[in-house]
């Protein structure tokens, strides 16, 4: 029988992230904390938090851009715009229901509004001055925006 060299948890992180996650979860379940790959665990958790914040930002920009298009180009409204507003609102509500991601969404709202305006300008051809200089909606208002009621 040929023996394969032992694969360390750090090697596993580099070669198969999902297997590394499974192995890490198993170590935690067993209480084998000394065996954890702390360097990669810190990196992975930091990356996850960054991805979550970025997803909140991305969905917020798309939601804002579509609400702006909906409000400022009523004659151009489509079911696609309506569907996008509903989808982004629902997904963002799930992500930012409470806690850190909710606070993040509130903290970046003005910055994401500026990006949403830029996207709406690109997609509508309207000048940036057509839209309010600052976000006219709170996060809660954006998350409850109902295009069917407009």
PDB file of C-alpha atoms in Angstrom:
ATOM      1  CA  UNK A   1       0.000   0.000   0.000  1.00  0.00           C
ATOM      2  CA  UNK A   2       1.364   3.419  -0.960  1.00  0.00           C
ATOM      3  CA  UNK A   3       0.925   5.981   1.791  1.00  0.00           C
ATOM      4  CA  UNK A   4       0.034   9.504   0.702  1.00  0.00           C
ATOM      5  CA  UNK A   5       1.704  12.337   2.547  1.00  0.00           C
ATOM      6  CA  UNK A   6      -0.424  13.957   5.230  1.00  0.00           C
ATOM      7  CA  UNK A   7      -2.339  16.929   3.981  1.00  0.00           C
ATOM      8  CA  UNK A   8      -2.340  19.769   6.462  1.00  0.00           C
ATOM      9  CA  UNK A   9      -5.358  21.934   7.053  1.00  0.00           C
ATOM     10  CA  UNK A  10      -3.422  24.856   5.540  1.00  0.00           C
ATOM     11  CA  UNK A  11      -2.746  22.785   2.390  1.00  0.00           C
ATOM     12  CA  UNK A  12      -6.407  21.863   2.216  1.00  0.00           C
ATOM     13  CA  UNK A  13      -7.380  25.544   2.391  1.00  0.00           C
ATOM     14  CA  UNK A  14      -5.275  26.193  -0.718  1.00  0.00           C
ATOM     15  CA  UNK A  15      -6.449  23.150  -2.678  1.00  0.00           C
ATOM     16  CA  UNK A  16     -10.117  22.632  -1.704  1.00  0.00           C
ATOM     17  CA  UNK A  17     -11.846  25.374   0.257  1.00  0.00           C
ATOM     18  CA  UNK A  18     -15.056  23.397   0.747  1.00  0.00           C
ATOM     19  CA  UNK A  19     -13.159  20.416   2.161  1.00  0.00           C
ATOM     20  CA  UNK A  20     -11.246  22.855   4.406  1.00  0.00           C
ATOM     21  CA  UNK A  21     -14.576  24.271   5.651  1.00  0.00           C
ATOM     22  CA  UNK A  22     -15.886  20.769   6.367  1.00  0.00           C
ATOM     23  CA  UNK A  23     -12.688  19.822   8.207  1.00  0.00           C
ATOM     24  CA  UNK A  24     -12.715  23.075  10.182  1.00  0.00           C
ATOM     25  CA  UNK A  25     -16.367  22.602  11.174  1.00  0.00           C
ATOM     26  CA  UNK A  26     -15.557  19.038  12.258  1.00  0.00           C
ATOM     27  CA  UNK A  27     -12.670  20.242  14.436  1.00  0.00           C
ATOM     28  CA  UNK A  28     -14.924  22.831  16.065  1.00  0.00           C
ATOM     29  CA  UNK A  29     -17.671  20.234  16.667  1.00  0.00           C
ATOM     30  CA  UNK A  30     -15.111  17.993  18.361  1.00  0.00           C
ATOM     31  CA  UNK A  31     -13.692  20.876  20.396  1.00  0.00           C
ATOM     32  CA  UNK A  32     -10.240  20.398  18.823  1.00  0.00           C
ATOM     33  CA  UNK A  33      -9.502  24.120  18.874  1.00  0.00           C
ATOM     34  CA  UNK A  34      -5.727  23.720  18.983  1.00  0.00           C
ATOM     35  CA  UNK A  35      -5.833  21.978  15.598  1.00  0.00           C
ATOM     36  CA  UNK A  36      -7.633  24.833  13.840  1.00  0.00           C
ATOM     37  CA  UNK A  37      -5.935  26.710  11.019  1.00  0.00           C
ATOM     38  CA  UNK A  38      -6.335  30.110  12.663  1.00  0.00           C
ATOM     39  CA  UNK A  39      -4.462  32.112  10.020  1.00  0.00           C
ATOM     40  CA  UNK A  40      -6.715  30.915   7.210  1.00  0.00           C
ATOM     41  CA  UNK A  41      -9.804  30.977   9.419  1.00  0.00           C
ATOM     42  CA  UNK A  42      -9.232  34.677  10.118  1.00  0.00           C
ATOM     43  CA  UNK A  43      -8.671  35.333   6.405  1.00  0.00           C
ATOM     44  CA  UNK A  44     -11.786  33.397   5.426  1.00  0.00           C
ATOM     45  CA  UNK A  45     -14.019  35.105   7.980  1.00  0.00           C
ATOM     46  CA  UNK A  46     -12.703  38.537   6.984  1.00  0.00           C
ATOM     47  CA  UNK A  47     -13.387  37.741   3.319  1.00  0.00           C
ATOM     48  CA  UNK A  48     -16.901  36.539   4.149  1.00  0.00           C
ATOM     49  CA  UNK A  49     -17.690  39.750   6.002  1.00  0.00           C
ATOM     50  CA  UNK A  50     -16.296  41.797   3.103  1.00  0.00           C
ATOM     51  CA  UNK A  51     -18.404  39.811   0.597  1.00  0.00           C
ATOM     52  CA  UNK A  52     -21.533  40.335   2.702  1.00  0.00           C
ATOM     53  CA  UNK A  53     -20.950  44.093   2.902  1.00  0.00           C
ATOM     54  CA  UNK A  54     -20.245  44.245  -0.831  1.00  0.00           C
ATOM     55  CA  UNK A  55     -23.444  42.350  -1.603  1.00  0.00           C
ATOM     56  CA  UNK A  56     -25.444  44.811   0.505  1.00  0.00           C
ATOM     57  CA  UNK A  57     -23.817  47.708  -1.352  1.00  0.00           C
ATOM     58  CA  UNK A  58     -24.398  46.178  -4.772  1.00  0.00           C
ATOM     59  CA  UNK A  59     -28.053  45.412  -4.119  1.00  0.00           C
ATOM     60  CA  UNK A  60     -28.577  48.875  -2.655  1.00  0.00           C
ATOM     61  CA  UNK A  61     -27.137  50.544  -5.783  1.00  0.00           C
ATOM     62  CA  UNK A  62     -29.343  48.452  -8.087  1.00  0.00           C
ATOM     63  CA  UNK A  63     -32.425  49.135  -5.968  1.00  0.00           C
ATOM     64  CA  UNK A  64     -31.768  52.882  -5.890  1.00  0.00           C
ATOM     65  CA  UNK A  65     -31.084  53.072  -9.634  1.00  0.00           C
ATOM     66  CA  UNK A  66     -34.298  51.230 -10.476  1.00  0.00           C
ATOM     67  CA  UNK A  67     -36.385  53.295  -8.072  1.00  0.00           C
ATOM     68  CA  UNK A  68     -34.979  56.454  -9.640  1.00  0.00           C
ATOM     69  CA  UNK A  69     -35.773  55.166 -13.114  1.00  0.00           C
ATOM     70  CA  UNK A  70     -39.257  54.176 -11.942  1.00  0.00           C
ATOM     71  CA  UNK A  71     -39.986  57.567 -10.401  1.00  0.00           C
ATOM     72  CA  UNK A  72     -38.298  59.824 -12.986  1.00  0.00           C
ATOM     73  CA  UNK A  73     -39.248  57.963 -16.157  1.00  0.00           C
ATOM     74  CA  UNK A  74     -42.823  56.832 -15.524  1.00  0.00           C
ATOM     75  CA  UNK A  75     -43.530  56.548 -19.252  1.00  0.00           C
ATOM     76  CA  UNK A  76     -40.694  54.014 -19.609  1.00  0.00           C
ATOM     77  CA  UNK A  77     -41.761  51.670 -16.798  1.00  0.00           C
ATOM     78  CA  UNK A  78     -41.522  47.969 -17.519  1.00  0.00           C
ATOM     79  CA  UNK A  79     -42.330  44.782 -15.669  1.00  0.00           C
ATOM     80  CA  UNK A  80     -38.589  44.122 -15.689  1.00  0.00           C
ATOM     81  CA  UNK A  81     -37.944  47.294 -13.689  1.00  0.00           C
ATOM     82  CA  UNK A  82     -40.734  46.360 -11.303  1.00  0.00           C
ATOM     83  CA  UNK A  83     -39.365  42.838 -10.924  1.00  0.00           C
ATOM     84  CA  UNK A  84     -35.869  44.161 -10.266  1.00  0.00           C
ATOM     85  CA  UNK A  85     -37.137  46.546  -7.591  1.00  0.00           C
ATOM     86  CA  UNK A  86     -39.051  43.764  -5.849  1.00  0.00           C
ATOM     87  CA  UNK A  87     -36.154  41.289  -6.082  1.00  0.00           C
ATOM     88  CA  UNK A  88     -33.525  43.723  -4.812  1.00  0.00           C
ATOM     89  CA  UNK A  89     -35.806  44.959  -2.055  1.00  0.00           C
ATOM     90  CA  UNK A  90     -36.518  41.402  -0.876  1.00  0.00           C
ATOM     91  CA  UNK A  91     -32.893  40.265  -1.022  1.00  0.00           C
ATOM     92  CA  UNK A  92     -31.628  43.417   0.662  1.00  0.00           C
ATOM     93  CA  UNK A  93     -34.289  43.080   3.362  1.00  0.00           C
ATOM     94  CA  UNK A  94     -33.060  39.566   4.099  1.00  0.00           C
ATOM     95  CA  UNK A  95     -29.412  40.600   4.175  1.00  0.00           C
ATOM     96  CA  UNK A  96     -29.843  43.785   6.173  1.00  0.00           C
ATOM     97  CA  UNK A  97     -32.721  42.784   8.417  1.00  0.00           C
ATOM     98  CA  UNK A  98     -30.758  43.706  11.529  1.00  0.00           C
ATOM     99  CA  UNK A  99     -27.325  43.836  13.037  1.00  0.00           C
ATOM    100  CA  UNK A 100     -24.050  44.724  11.411  1.00  0.00           C
ATOM    101  CA  UNK A 101     -25.234  44.575   7.795  1.00  0.00           C
ATOM    102  CA  UNK A 102     -28.205  46.812   8.595  1.00  0.00           C
ATOM    103  CA  UNK A 103     -25.867  49.362  10.172  1.00  0.00           C
ATOM    104  CA  UNK A 104     -23.545  49.055   7.184  1.00  0.00           C
ATOM    105  CA  UNK A 105     -26.394  49.714   4.743  1.00  0.00           C
ATOM    106  CA  UNK A 106     -27.392  52.809   6.693  1.00  0.00           C
ATOM    107  CA  UNK A 107     -23.783  54.004   6.880  1.00  0.00           C
ATOM    108  CA  UNK A 108     -23.146  53.709   3.130  1.00  0.00           C
ATOM    109  CA  UNK A 109     -26.565  54.880   1.938  1.00  0.00           C
ATOM    110  CA  UNK A 110     -25.364  58.312   0.750  1.00  0.00           C
ATOM    111  CA  UNK A 111     -22.401  56.806  -1.108  1.00  0.00           C
ATOM    112  CA  UNK A 112     -24.554  54.092  -2.706  1.00  0.00           C
ATOM    113  CA  UNK A 113     -27.133  56.713  -3.644  1.00  0.00           C
ATOM    114  CA  UNK A 114     -24.455  58.572  -5.622  1.00  0.00           C
ATOM    115  CA  UNK A 115     -23.576  55.336  -7.418  1.00  0.00           C
ATOM    116  CA  UNK A 116     -27.270  54.622  -8.033  1.00  0.00           C
ATOM    117  CA  UNK A 117     -27.665  58.074  -9.579  1.00  0.00           C
ATOM    118  CA  UNK A 118     -24.651  57.464 -11.801  1.00  0.00           C
ATOM    119  CA  UNK A 119     -26.176  54.169 -12.963  1.00  0.00           C
ATOM    120  CA  UNK A 120     -29.602  55.747 -13.516  1.00  0.00           C
ATOM    121  CA  UNK A 121     -27.992  58.523 -15.582  1.00  0.00           C
ATOM    122  CA  UNK A 122     -26.212  55.935 -17.724  1.00  0.00           C
ATOM    123  CA  UNK A 123     -29.366  53.866 -18.220  1.00  0.00           C
ATOM    124  CA  UNK A 124     -31.890  56.686 -18.773  1.00  0.00           C
ATOM    125  CA  UNK A 125     -29.870  59.367 -20.544  1.00  0.00           C
ATOM    126  CA  UNK A 126     -31.268  61.900 -18.082  1.00  0.00           C
ATOM    127  CA  UNK A 127     -28.799  64.437 -16.682  1.00  0.00           C
ATOM    128  CA  UNK A 128     -27.656  63.897 -13.097  1.00  0.00           C
ATOM    129  CA  UNK A 129     -29.387  67.156 -12.132  1.00  0.00           C
ATOM    130  CA  UNK A 130     -32.724  65.438 -12.833  1.00  0.00           C
ATOM    131  CA  UNK A 131     -32.325  63.522  -9.576  1.00  0.00           C
ATOM    132  CA  UNK A 132     -32.128  64.853  -6.020  1.00  0.00           C
ATOM    133  CA  UNK A 133     -28.582  65.689  -4.911  1.00  0.00           C
ATOM    134  CA  UNK A 134     -28.989  63.582  -1.769  1.00  0.00           C
ATOM    135  CA  UNK A 135     -30.934  60.415  -1.155  1.00  0.00           C
ATOM    136  CA  UNK A 136     -34.553  61.420  -0.554  1.00  0.00           C
ATOM    137  CA  UNK A 137     -35.357  58.096   1.128  1.00  0.00           C
ATOM    138  CA  UNK A 138     -34.336  56.390   4.336  1.00  0.00           C
ATOM    139  CA  UNK A 139     -33.187  52.794   4.165  1.00  0.00           C
ATOM    140  CA  UNK A 140     -36.549  51.750   5.571  1.00  0.00           C
ATOM    141  CA  UNK A 141     -38.381  53.645   2.814  1.00  0.00           C
ATOM    142  CA  UNK A 142     -36.235  52.013   0.138  1.00  0.00           C
ATOM    143  CA  UNK A 143     -36.872  48.569   1.623  1.00  0.00           C
ATOM    144  CA  UNK A 144     -40.621  49.165   1.589  1.00  0.00           C
ATOM    145  CA  UNK A 145     -40.843  50.866  -1.837  1.00  0.00           C
ATOM    146  CA  UNK A 146     -43.760  49.327  -3.718  1.00  0.00           C
ATOM    147  CA  UNK A 147     -43.694  50.041  -7.449  1.00  0.00           C
ATOM    148  CA  UNK A 148     -47.244  48.712  -7.795  1.00  0.00           C
ATOM    149  CA  UNK A 149     -48.442  51.523  -5.504  1.00  0.00           C
ATOM    150  CA  UNK A 150     -46.816  54.246  -7.611  1.00  0.00           C
TER     151      UNK A 150
END
